[in-house]
Amino acid sequence: MTVTRLDQGQRHRPRMAFLKKIEALMMEMQNPDTGIKTQMQRVMITNIPHAVTGNDIFQWILQRLQITEEEALHLGDLFVKYGYIYPLQEPKNLTLKTDSSLYRFQTPYFWPAQSWPADDTDYAIYLAKKNIKRKGILEEYEKEHYNMLNQKINYKWDFVIMQAKEQYKAGKERKKADRYALDCQERAYWLVNRTPPGMLDVLEYGLDRVTDPNENKVNQKKTMDVYRREIMYYQQAIMKSRVKSSVSLGGLVKYSEQFLSNDPILSGCLPSNPWITDDPDFWDLNAKLVEIPTRIRVERWAFNFSELIRDPKGRQNFQLFLKKEFSGENLSFWEACEDLKYGDQSKVKEKAEEIYKLFLAPGARRWINIDGTTMGITVKGLQHPHRYVLDAAQTHIYMLMKKDSYGRYLKSPVYKEMLAKAVVPQETVKKSSTFPFGRRHLRSSPSPVILRQQEEEAKAKESATTVDITQVMSKLDRRSQLQKEPPK
């Protein structure tokens, strides 16, 4: 069984693995030998059995998991928020206090990972019982839920009231301590499963994921909706592209090597680093529409088409090439669609009509060539224009420029002339050893095998040049004898 909450977007939030880890810790915590020692505690004028303090829970987590105090406090809060531990003194405050505040362990039957759901009928019985006990005094959100459930399950409301009265009578027959503990237990359960306004619903919190058809649905009758969601899941799984890890890692390495020289942190900035100097030359040379761009910027246009079309100066140079090929309207249409996407919302309708008249309408002044299917989708969408109404046509033109015009542009004199006259800035600031972001030449570290060979060669040379101590001593003795002989 998985704890899931399906919404209209056919998504689920799997929590089973996380909840199973919490439950394993809860079992250890309640172990009579290695767990927390429970004892009778006094709340108001009532003695509550099997109670523990918040500090005991906090210290046990610290010693068991060997984590920091902040992590232990966060984990203790999760225990309380998910309903595995419930407070006795402040039932509405689902947080762990690291003091003498009293808590009790929730019965495993009420743990979130159990197979029974928090049904509307059970919640209605709880609210009806609380309404009888407090003589109509409920919280505002509880009143709203009570009235809503009365309308929703009105056909069995008599059964709800009867069950509430029976449970209320059975509760009065219990001991005061048991009655108080069960009330806190039930209140904590419904605070987790029917969250009041303003509180975080922990069972709904998490990343959205596609519906999992392998979910074990106990005693659930499969309907057409279930089969439809399974088909949707398998269709999305089939369409998902997959590559080998070696291929993806190779692509990542290739991308990193290609863009290494363009990274201002790894390779530095030329002519100087504007973040640590007052020299504005870097910004001037890399302005959006500078007359002559830097060579490293022009070389980047050849990496891929997206790098070219993302750069305003690159688009300007590419437009010059397209005009010579009599296809400049393609890039102009793409830029108009970008302006429609990210422009003023109040002018969307007006801009969409202008683009249609200029590029798409029959006999348009700058008519672009797109296929009939794309034209049909675009014309149909223009009946109710919005920001993305021209996405199909824009994508068609983008792919046309990428596959057809981009390759010829890189071989054309227009690009080669721009590359030839591009500026290569010279470094104007001396390299500083104290600041890590200066331009530096990267060198690979030597291999450990080479280092080991060098050490062995050095040892061999040292052993080959060792001196015989007896020869040294004989020379010293001969020298001392010559000094003692008297001159003739």
Tab-separated table of C-alpha atoms in Angstrom:
chain	number	residue	atom	x	y	z
A	1	MET	CA	0.000	0.000	0.000
A	2	THR	CA	1.296	3.468	-0.841
A	3	VAL	CA	0.181	6.675	0.792
A	4	THR	CA	-1.001	8.749	-2.161
A	5	ARG	CA	-3.276	11.655	-2.873
A	6	LEU	CA	-4.424	11.736	-6.486
A	7	ASP	CA	-5.460	15.094	-7.897
A	8	GLN	CA	-6.979	16.219	-11.167
A	9	GLY	CA	-3.540	16.366	-12.797
A	10	GLN	CA	-3.170	12.575	-12.353
A	11	ARG	CA	-0.228	12.888	-9.984
A	12	HIS	CA	0.731	11.201	-6.756
A	13	ARG	CA	3.124	11.897	-3.936
A	14	PRO	CA	4.770	8.663	-2.788
A	15	ARG	CA	5.624	8.657	0.922
A	16	MET	CA	5.856	4.960	1.727
A	17	ALA	CA	9.671	4.688	1.847
A	18	PHE	CA	9.895	7.733	4.099
A	19	LEU	CA	7.108	6.556	6.400
A	20	LYS	CA	8.596	3.059	6.705
A	21	LYS	CA	11.868	4.565	7.966
A	22	ILE	CA	9.978	6.590	10.567
A	23	GLU	CA	8.044	3.505	11.672
A	24	ALA	CA	11.281	1.537	12.105
A	25	LEU	CA	12.605	4.272	14.398
A	26	MET	CA	9.307	4.341	16.297
A	27	MET	CA	9.564	0.603	16.934
A	28	GLU	CA	13.085	1.054	18.297
A	29	MET	CA	11.966	3.991	20.392
A	30	GLN	CA	9.253	1.880	22.057
A	31	ASN	CA	11.575	-1.093	22.675
A	32	PRO	CA	11.451	-1.815	26.446
A	33	ASP	CA	15.219	-2.505	26.572
A	34	THR	CA	16.824	0.072	24.243
A	35	GLY	CA	14.003	2.577	23.807
A	36	ILE	CA	12.631	5.467	25.849
A	37	LYS	CA	11.417	4.629	29.334
A	38	THR	CA	7.765	5.551	29.741
A	39	GLN	CA	6.252	6.305	33.108
A	40	MET	CA	3.198	7.713	34.843
A	41	GLN	CA	3.020	11.492	34.463
A	42	ARG	CA	0.651	14.017	35.988
A	43	VAL	CA	-1.303	16.344	33.694
A	44	MET	CA	-3.489	18.856	35.549
A	45	ILE	CA	-5.080	16.574	38.149
A	46	THR	CA	-4.935	13.382	36.081
A	47	ASN	CA	-2.201	10.732	36.086
A	48	ILE	CA	-1.476	9.632	32.487
A	49	PRO	CA	0.272	6.256	32.015
A	50	HIS	CA	3.026	5.522	29.441
A	51	ALA	CA	3.974	9.180	28.908
A	52	VAL	CA	7.378	10.546	27.869
A	53	THR	CA	8.866	14.035	27.855
A	54	GLY	CA	9.969	15.928	24.792
A	55	ASN	CA	13.532	16.125	26.116
A	56	ASP	CA	13.695	12.308	26.431
A	57	ILE	CA	12.661	11.929	22.787
A	58	PHE	CA	15.174	14.577	21.692
A	59	GLN	CA	18.077	12.982	23.621
A	60	TRP	CA	17.233	9.499	22.334
A	61	ILE	CA	17.327	10.707	18.700
A	62	LEU	CA	20.688	12.416	19.312
A	63	GLN	CA	22.285	9.319	20.832
A	64	ARG	CA	20.730	6.798	18.421
A	65	LEU	CA	21.438	8.579	15.122
A	66	GLN	CA	24.538	10.628	16.083
A	67	ILE	CA	23.291	13.773	14.344
A	68	THR	CA	23.326	17.473	15.177
A	69	GLU	CA	20.819	19.078	17.521
A	70	GLU	CA	19.107	20.942	14.656
A	71	GLU	CA	18.638	17.708	12.692
A	72	ALA	CA	17.383	15.860	15.759
A	73	LEU	CA	14.851	18.606	16.527
A	74	HIS	CA	13.641	18.599	12.906
A	75	LEU	CA	13.235	14.809	12.928
A	76	GLY	CA	11.330	14.999	16.229
A	77	ASP	CA	9.006	17.612	14.705
A	78	LEU	CA	8.332	15.231	11.813
A	79	PHE	CA	7.423	12.459	14.282
A	80	VAL	CA	4.789	14.736	15.806
A	81	LYS	CA	3.562	16.301	12.531
A	82	TYR	CA	2.977	12.871	10.969
A	83	GLY	CA	1.061	11.724	14.039
A	84	TYR	CA	3.450	9.057	15.364
A	85	ILE	CA	3.751	10.958	18.653
A	86	TYR	CA	1.020	13.216	20.014
A	87	PRO	CA	1.200	15.951	22.685
A	88	LEU	CA	-0.795	15.694	25.913
A	89	GLN	CA	-0.633	19.265	27.195
A	90	GLU	CA	-1.092	21.252	23.943
A	91	PRO	CA	-2.963	18.921	21.573
A	92	LYS	CA	-3.213	21.535	18.788
A	93	ASN	CA	0.521	22.265	18.734
A	94	LEU	CA	2.057	19.508	16.604
A	95	THR	CA	5.713	20.304	17.339
A	96	LEU	CA	8.312	18.687	19.586
A	97	LYS	CA	9.379	20.783	22.571
A	98	THR	CA	12.723	19.835	24.094
A	99	ASP	CA	11.612	20.363	27.679
A	100	SER	CA	9.350	18.590	30.159
A	101	SER	CA	6.302	18.741	27.852
A	102	LEU	CA	4.507	15.391	27.818
A	103	TYR	CA	3.866	13.166	24.779
A	104	ARG	CA	2.554	9.676	24.068
A	105	PHE	CA	3.150	7.215	21.254
A	106	GLN	CA	0.297	6.903	18.787
A	107	THR	CA	-1.319	3.480	18.392
A	108	PRO	CA	0.062	1.754	15.236
A	109	TYR	CA	-3.527	1.433	13.988
A	110	PHE	CA	-3.552	5.215	13.428
A	111	TRP	CA	-0.159	5.421	11.681
A	112	PRO	CA	-0.326	7.103	8.228
A	113	ALA	CA	1.036	4.052	6.407
A	114	GLN	CA	-1.861	1.820	7.472
A	115	SER	CA	-4.224	0.669	4.751
A	116	TRP	CA	-7.422	2.248	6.046
A	117	PRO	CA	-8.168	5.779	4.762
A	118	ALA	CA	-9.409	8.755	6.754
A	119	ASP	CA	-13.016	8.386	5.645
A	120	ASP	CA	-15.594	11.201	5.640
A	121	THR	CA	-17.960	9.060	7.731
A	122	ASP	CA	-15.359	8.586	10.469
A	123	TYR	CA	-14.615	12.306	10.488
A	124	ALA	CA	-18.332	13.103	10.675
A	125	ILE	CA	-18.707	10.753	13.677
A	126	TYR	CA	-15.735	12.445	15.374
A	127	LEU	CA	-17.204	15.926	14.820
A	128	ALA	CA	-20.673	14.819	15.953
A	129	LYS	CA	-19.219	13.279	19.132
A	130	LYS	CA	-17.222	16.445	19.793
A	131	ASN	CA	-20.339	18.528	19.175
A	132	ILE	CA	-22.306	16.465	21.737
A	133	LYS	CA	-19.494	16.635	24.270
A	134	ARG	CA	-18.977	20.384	23.977
A	135	LYS	CA	-22.675	21.180	23.476
A	136	GLY	CA	-22.264	22.805	20.062
A	137	ILE	CA	-18.956	24.601	20.681
A	138	LEU	CA	-16.693	23.726	17.719
A	139	GLU	CA	-13.905	25.530	15.895
A	140	GLU	CA	-14.963	27.589	12.886
A	141	TYR	CA	-13.372	25.235	10.357
A	142	GLU	CA	-14.933	22.264	12.199
A	143	LYS	CA	-18.369	23.871	11.921
A	144	GLU	CA	-17.862	24.319	8.180
A	145	HIS	CA	-16.787	20.682	7.796
A	146	TYR	CA	-19.683	19.515	9.963
A	147	ASN	CA	-22.260	21.348	7.814
A	148	MET	CA	-20.587	20.236	4.583
A	149	LEU	CA	-20.555	16.580	5.676
A	150	ASN	CA	-24.168	16.853	6.778
A	151	GLN	CA	-25.098	17.780	3.228
A	152	LYS	CA	-22.712	15.318	1.596
A	153	ILE	CA	-23.700	12.169	3.527
A	154	ASN	CA	-27.161	13.209	4.611
A	155	TYR	CA	-28.532	9.810	3.602
A	156	LYS	CA	-26.711	8.157	6.522
A	157	TRP	CA	-26.649	11.021	9.007
A	158	ASP	CA	-28.833	9.103	11.457
A	159	PHE	CA	-26.165	6.385	11.551
A	160	VAL	CA	-23.466	9.042	12.188
A	161	ILE	CA	-25.369	10.535	15.144
A	162	MET	CA	-26.101	7.082	16.582
A	163	GLN	CA	-22.427	6.075	16.396
A	164	ALA	CA	-21.346	9.382	17.949
A	165	LYS	CA	-23.714	8.912	20.906
A	166	GLU	CA	-22.579	5.310	21.464
A	167	GLN	CA	-18.909	6.288	21.404
A	168	TYR	CA	-19.606	9.189	23.778
A	169	LYS	CA	-21.336	6.865	26.253
A	170	ALA	CA	-18.541	4.290	26.017
A	171	GLY	CA	-15.982	7.028	26.649
A	172	LYS	CA	-17.720	8.177	29.807
A	173	GLU	CA	-17.418	4.670	31.232
A	174	ARG	CA	-13.620	4.666	30.874
A	175	LYS	CA	-11.184	5.893	33.489
A	176	LYS	CA	-10.427	9.579	33.433
A	177	ALA	CA	-6.776	9.056	32.469
A	178	ASP	CA	-7.664	6.744	29.581
A	179	ARG	CA	-10.393	9.089	28.416
A	180	TYR	CA	-8.026	12.078	28.380
A	181	ALA	CA	-5.301	10.163	26.503
A	182	LEU	CA	-7.757	8.838	23.892
A	183	ASP	CA	-9.166	12.322	23.298
A	184	CYS	CA	-5.658	13.677	22.656
A	185	GLN	CA	-4.915	10.702	20.418
A	186	GLU	CA	-8.026	11.181	18.311
A	187	ARG	CA	-7.565	14.945	18.058
A	188	ALA	CA	-3.952	14.522	16.872
A	189	TYR	CA	-5.016	11.978	14.246
A	190	TRP	CA	-7.610	14.311	12.716
A	191	LEU	CA	-5.237	17.300	12.871
A	192	VAL	CA	-2.904	15.299	10.599
A	193	ASN	CA	-5.562	13.885	8.254
A	194	ARG	CA	-7.962	16.883	8.202
A	195	THR	CA	-5.579	19.795	8.446
A	196	PRO	CA	-7.036	23.092	9.777
A	197	PRO	CA	-6.626	26.216	7.615
A	198	GLY	CA	-3.153	27.730	7.956
A	199	MET	CA	-1.408	24.462	8.879
A	200	LEU	CA	0.879	22.512	6.547
A	201	ASP	CA	-0.674	19.274	5.297
A	202	VAL	CA	2.337	16.966	5.589
A	203	LEU	CA	0.650	14.139	3.680
A	204	GLU	CA	0.222	16.427	0.657
A	205	TYR	CA	3.735	17.903	0.818
A	206	GLY	CA	6.290	16.657	-1.726
A	207	LEU	CA	7.341	16.550	-5.350
A	208	ASP	CA	4.694	15.853	-7.974
A	209	ARG	CA	5.195	12.604	-9.842
A	210	VAL	CA	3.335	10.803	-12.595
A	211	THR	CA	0.708	8.316	-11.436
A	212	ASP	CA	2.221	4.935	-10.600
A	213	PRO	CA	0.022	2.035	-11.822
A	214	ASN	CA	2.059	-0.467	-9.820
A	215	GLU	CA	0.555	0.897	-6.643
A	216	ASN	CA	-0.916	-1.963	-4.604
A	217	LYS	CA	-4.553	-0.989	-4.212
A	218	VAL	CA	-6.072	-3.364	-1.704
A	219	ASN	CA	-9.741	-4.212	-2.215
A	220	GLN	CA	-10.070	-1.537	-4.895
A	221	LYS	CA	-12.333	-2.221	-7.828
A	222	LYS	CA	-10.712	-1.246	-11.113
A	223	THR	CA	-12.830	1.219	-13.019
A	224	MET	CA	-12.467	2.776	-16.451
A	225	ASP	CA	-10.712	5.746	-14.830
A	226	VAL	CA	-8.085	3.452	-13.298
A	227	TYR	CA	-7.385	1.786	-16.646
A	228	ARG	CA	-7.214	5.184	-18.344
A	229	ARG	CA	-4.580	6.370	-15.886
A	230	GLU	CA	-2.557	3.175	-16.375
A	231	ILE	CA	-2.613	3.672	-20.151
A	232	MET	CA	-1.493	7.279	-19.667
A	233	TYR	CA	1.377	6.146	-17.440
A	234	TYR	CA	2.629	3.522	-19.899
A	235	GLN	CA	2.375	5.939	-22.832
A	236	GLN	CA	4.498	8.474	-20.980
A	237	ALA	CA	6.995	5.753	-20.012
A	238	ILE	CA	7.338	4.604	-23.655
A	239	MET	CA	7.863	8.174	-24.898
A	240	LYS	CA	10.570	8.884	-22.318
A	241	SER	CA	13.990	8.951	-23.984
A	242	ARG	CA	16.713	6.812	-22.435
A	243	VAL	CA	20.466	6.727	-23.021
A	244	LYS	CA	23.333	4.775	-21.499
A	245	SER	CA	25.073	6.385	-18.543
A	246	SER	CA	28.394	6.258	-20.431
A	247	VAL	CA	26.860	8.231	-23.308
A	248	SER	CA	25.334	10.860	-21.016
A	249	LEU	CA	28.569	11.241	-19.039
A	250	GLY	CA	30.533	11.517	-22.252
A	251	GLY	CA	28.208	14.278	-23.413
A	252	LEU	CA	28.646	16.105	-20.118
A	253	VAL	CA	32.434	15.904	-20.369
A	254	LYS	CA	32.349	17.134	-23.967
A	255	TYR	CA	30.089	20.049	-23.019
A	256	SER	CA	32.362	21.001	-20.096
A	257	GLU	CA	35.482	20.916	-22.269
A	258	GLN	CA	33.788	22.947	-24.986
A	259	PHE	CA	32.622	25.726	-22.654
A	260	LEU	CA	35.712	25.729	-20.389
A	261	SER	CA	37.362	28.677	-22.129
A	262	ASN	CA	34.103	30.671	-21.875
A	263	ASP	CA	33.767	30.237	-18.109
A	264	PRO	CA	34.881	33.456	-16.337
A	265	ILE	CA	35.555	31.627	-13.036
A	266	LEU	CA	37.533	28.656	-14.367
A	267	SER	CA	39.384	30.496	-17.150
A	268	GLY	CA	39.279	34.094	-15.957
A	269	CYS	CA	38.182	37.326	-17.651
A	270	LEU	CA	39.951	39.363	-20.305
A	271	PRO	CA	41.145	42.095	-20.378
A	272	SER	CA	40.559	42.244	-16.585
A	273	ASN	CA	38.147	41.007	-13.956
A	274	PRO	CA	35.496	43.745	-13.484
A	275	TRP	CA	34.417	42.299	-10.137
A	276	ILE	CA	37.761	43.019	-8.457
A	277	THR	CA	38.944	46.049	-10.458
A	278	ASP	CA	37.470	49.357	-11.564
A	279	ASP	CA	38.231	48.621	-15.215
A	280	PRO	CA	34.970	48.619	-17.290
A	281	ASP	CA	36.611	47.288	-20.478
A	282	PHE	CA	35.109	43.830	-20.008
A	283	TRP	CA	31.562	45.249	-20.105
A	284	ASP	CA	32.360	47.519	-23.056
A	285	LEU	CA	33.823	44.697	-25.145
A	286	ASN	CA	30.897	42.393	-24.355
A	287	ALA	CA	28.018	44.841	-24.819
A	288	LYS	CA	24.933	43.419	-26.518
A	289	LEU	CA	25.396	45.202	-29.868
A	290	VAL	CA	29.068	46.175	-29.764
A	291	GLU	CA	30.497	47.035	-33.163
A	292	ILE	CA	33.321	44.445	-33.050
A	293	PRO	CA	32.799	41.582	-30.585
A	294	THR	CA	35.552	39.542	-28.949
A	295	ARG	CA	36.925	36.473	-30.685
A	296	ILE	CA	35.863	34.126	-27.896
A	297	ARG	CA	32.286	35.403	-28.282
A	298	VAL	CA	32.246	34.849	-32.064
A	299	GLU	CA	33.730	31.353	-31.662
A	300	ARG	CA	30.908	30.509	-29.272
A	301	TRP	CA	28.343	31.081	-32.051
A	302	ALA	CA	29.733	27.978	-33.754
A	303	PHE	CA	29.022	25.743	-30.740
A	304	ASN	CA	25.337	25.344	-31.572
A	305	PHE	CA	22.449	27.281	-33.045
A	306	SER	CA	20.960	28.240	-29.680
A	307	GLU	CA	24.193	30.046	-28.714
A	308	LEU	CA	24.026	32.069	-31.922
A	309	ILE	CA	20.368	33.010	-31.707
A	310	ARG	CA	20.620	33.808	-27.969
A	311	ASP	CA	23.271	36.491	-28.587
A	312	PRO	CA	21.867	39.809	-29.929
A	313	LYS	CA	25.073	40.488	-31.864
A	314	GLY	CA	24.978	36.947	-33.237
A	315	ARG	CA	21.388	37.431	-34.424
A	316	GLN	CA	22.383	40.706	-36.063
A	317	ASN	CA	25.190	39.023	-37.983
A	318	PHE	CA	22.998	36.027	-38.838
A	319	GLN	CA	20.298	38.401	-40.148
A	320	LEU	CA	22.862	39.975	-42.473
A	321	PHE	CA	23.587	36.525	-43.926
A	322	LEU	CA	19.881	35.660	-44.265
A	323	LYS	CA	19.179	38.872	-46.168
A	324	LYS	CA	21.794	37.858	-48.727
A	325	GLU	CA	19.936	34.553	-49.078
A	326	PHE	CA	16.558	36.371	-49.305
A	327	SER	CA	15.229	34.654	-46.164
A	328	GLY	CA	15.580	37.409	-43.571
A	329	GLU	CA	11.860	37.226	-42.787
A	330	ASN	CA	12.408	33.919	-40.948
A	331	LEU	CA	14.536	35.458	-38.179
A	332	SER	CA	12.309	38.552	-38.072
A	333	PHE	CA	9.269	36.319	-37.499
A	334	TRP	CA	11.087	34.417	-34.721
A	335	GLU	CA	12.014	37.682	-32.974
A	336	ALA	CA	8.421	38.956	-33.288
A	337	CYS	CA	7.154	35.764	-31.618
A	338	GLU	CA	9.647	36.238	-28.764
A	339	ASP	CA	8.405	39.796	-28.295
A	340	LEU	CA	4.838	38.475	-28.198
A	341	LYS	CA	5.740	35.929	-25.497
A	342	TYR	CA	7.569	38.282	-23.170
A	343	GLY	CA	5.967	41.620	-24.003
A	344	ASP	CA	3.141	43.599	-22.434
A	345	GLN	CA	0.034	41.522	-21.710
A	346	SER	CA	-2.316	44.326	-22.754
A	347	LYS	CA	-0.850	44.339	-26.273
A	348	VAL	CA	-0.903	40.576	-26.927
A	349	LYS	CA	-3.977	40.627	-29.152
A	350	GLU	CA	-2.738	43.644	-31.118
A	351	LYS	CA	0.750	42.163	-31.652
A	352	ALA	CA	-0.640	38.769	-32.696
A	353	GLU	CA	-2.791	40.405	-35.374
A	354	GLU	CA	0.156	42.467	-36.636
A	355	ILE	CA	2.378	39.377	-36.891
A	356	TYR	CA	-0.326	37.500	-38.774
A	357	LYS	CA	-0.820	40.336	-41.280
A	358	LEU	CA	2.930	40.814	-41.792
A	359	PHE	CA	4.106	37.172	-42.007
A	360	LEU	CA	1.217	34.694	-42.303
A	361	ALA	CA	-1.732	36.212	-44.139
A	362	PRO	CA	-2.180	35.442	-47.853
A	363	GLY	CA	-0.185	37.994	-49.843
A	364	ALA	CA	1.669	39.211	-46.723
A	365	ARG	CA	4.537	41.617	-47.310
A	366	ARG	CA	7.082	39.325	-45.562
A	367	TRP	CA	5.345	35.981	-46.018
A	368	ILE	CA	7.047	32.946	-44.468
A	369	ASN	CA	6.830	29.404	-45.761
A	370	ILE	CA	5.241	26.963	-43.278
A	371	ASP	CA	3.344	23.734	-43.900
A	372	GLY	CA	-0.453	23.549	-44.044
A	373	THR	CA	-0.898	21.683	-40.758
A	374	THR	CA	1.074	24.290	-38.793
A	375	MET	CA	-0.782	27.087	-40.562
A	376	GLY	CA	-4.139	25.503	-39.638
A	377	ILE	CA	-3.162	25.229	-35.954
A	378	THR	CA	-1.951	28.835	-35.933
A	379	VAL	CA	-5.020	30.300	-37.669
A	380	LYS	CA	-7.340	28.381	-35.334
A	381	GLY	CA	-5.449	29.639	-32.286
A	382	LEU	CA	-5.583	33.253	-33.465
A	383	GLN	CA	-9.357	33.210	-32.938
A	384	HIS	CA	-8.535	33.471	-29.205
A	385	PRO	CA	-5.000	34.950	-29.154
A	386	HIS	CA	-2.638	34.511	-26.201
A	387	ARG	CA	1.111	34.692	-25.604
A	388	TYR	CA	1.908	31.257	-26.994
A	389	VAL	CA	-0.525	31.175	-29.891
A	390	LEU	CA	2.303	31.231	-32.464
A	391	ASP	CA	4.479	28.556	-30.809
A	392	ALA	CA	3.845	25.949	-33.525
A	393	ALA	CA	4.836	28.309	-36.343
A	394	GLN	CA	7.815	29.670	-34.371
A	395	THR	CA	9.131	26.153	-33.706
A	396	HIS	CA	8.770	25.268	-37.407
A	397	ILE	CA	10.781	28.326	-38.490
A	398	TYR	CA	13.384	27.745	-35.750
A	399	MET	CA	14.039	24.188	-36.929
A	400	LEU	CA	14.151	25.371	-40.547
A	401	MET	CA	16.874	27.942	-39.734
A	402	LYS	CA	18.768	25.438	-37.555
A	403	LYS	CA	18.872	22.606	-40.094
A	404	ASP	CA	19.141	24.627	-43.297
A	405	SER	CA	20.559	28.129	-42.831
A	406	TYR	CA	22.850	27.686	-39.802
A	407	GLY	CA	25.291	25.277	-41.473
A	408	ARG	CA	25.701	27.536	-44.526
A	409	TYR	CA	26.159	30.573	-42.264
A	410	LEU	CA	29.187	29.042	-40.511
A	411	LYS	CA	30.830	28.449	-43.916
A	412	SER	CA	29.867	31.845	-45.335
A	413	PRO	CA	32.160	34.890	-45.731
A	414	VAL	CA	29.895	36.835	-43.371
A	415	TYR	CA	30.846	34.675	-40.371
A	416	LYS	CA	34.488	34.272	-41.440
A	417	GLU	CA	34.942	38.039	-41.811
A	418	MET	CA	33.442	38.645	-38.375
A	419	LEU	CA	35.728	35.986	-36.904
A	420	ALA	CA	38.786	37.504	-38.609
A	421	LYS	CA	38.234	41.034	-37.321
A	422	ALA	CA	37.101	39.976	-33.851
A	423	VAL	CA	39.016	41.476	-30.936
A	424	VAL	CA	41.395	39.427	-28.782
A	425	PRO	CA	41.735	41.461	-25.552
A	426	GLN	CA	45.074	41.487	-23.778
A	427	GLU	CA	45.383	40.995	-20.037
A	428	THR	CA	45.860	44.343	-18.282
A	429	VAL	CA	45.932	43.246	-14.634
A	430	LYS	CA	48.699	41.141	-13.123
A	431	LYS	CA	47.678	37.788	-11.850
A	432	SER	CA	46.998	37.887	-8.134
A	433	SER	CA	47.758	34.800	-6.058
A	434	THR	CA	45.386	35.863	-3.294
A	435	PHE	CA	42.224	36.039	-5.409
A	436	PRO	CA	40.988	32.768	-6.929
A	437	PHE	CA	39.111	34.245	-9.904
A	438	GLY	CA	42.043	35.685	-11.880
A	439	ARG	CA	42.854	34.271	-15.303
A	440	ARG	CA	45.143	31.272	-14.936
A	441	HIS	CA	46.445	28.438	-17.061
A	442	LEU	CA	45.169	25.109	-15.839
A	443	ARG	CA	47.639	22.228	-15.590
A	444	SER	CA	46.721	18.663	-14.940
A	445	SER	CA	48.244	17.083	-11.838
A	446	PRO	CA	50.832	14.300	-12.463
A	447	SER	CA	49.722	10.710	-12.317
A	448	PRO	CA	50.443	8.793	-9.055
A	449	VAL	CA	52.160	6.113	-11.164
A	450	ILE	CA	54.623	8.669	-12.570
A	451	LEU	CA	55.304	10.061	-9.091
A	452	ARG	CA	56.052	6.552	-7.790
A	453	GLN	CA	58.457	5.890	-10.690
A	454	GLN	CA	60.255	9.178	-10.020
A	455	GLU	CA	60.675	8.296	-6.352
A	456	GLU	CA	62.119	4.866	-7.239
A	457	GLU	CA	64.562	6.420	-9.731
A	458	ALA	CA	65.722	8.937	-7.113
A	459	LYS	CA	66.321	6.150	-4.593
A	460	ALA	CA	68.286	4.140	-7.180
A	461	LYS	CA	70.538	7.127	-7.960
A	462	GLU	CA	71.118	7.736	-4.255
A	463	SER	CA	72.099	4.120	-3.651
A	464	ALA	CA	74.460	4.167	-6.652
A	465	THR	CA	76.362	7.201	-5.331
A	466	THR	CA	76.863	5.912	-1.762
A	467	VAL	CA	80.391	6.402	-0.380
A	468	ASP	CA	82.518	3.619	1.167
A	469	ILE	CA	83.270	4.743	4.754
A	470	THR	CA	86.559	2.757	4.959
A	471	GLN	CA	88.021	4.650	2.005
A	472	VAL	CA	87.081	7.961	3.573
A	473	MET	CA	88.704	7.025	6.926
A	474	SER	CA	91.962	5.856	5.243
A	475	LYS	CA	92.266	9.170	3.396
A	476	LEU	CA	91.770	11.105	6.627
A	477	ASP	CA	94.449	9.021	8.405
A	478	ARG	CA	96.975	9.564	5.583
A	479	ARG	CA	96.322	13.314	5.650
A	480	SER	CA	96.876	13.499	9.421
A	481	GLN	CA	100.217	11.588	9.145
A	482	LEU	CA	101.498	14.000	6.511
A	483	GLN	CA	100.662	16.936	8.758
A	484	LYS	CA	102.633	15.366	11.718
A	485	GLU	CA	105.909	14.680	9.721
A	486	PRO	CA	108.482	17.476	10.393
A	487	PRO	CA	109.696	19.391	7.387
A	488	LYS	CA	113.273	18.504	6.163
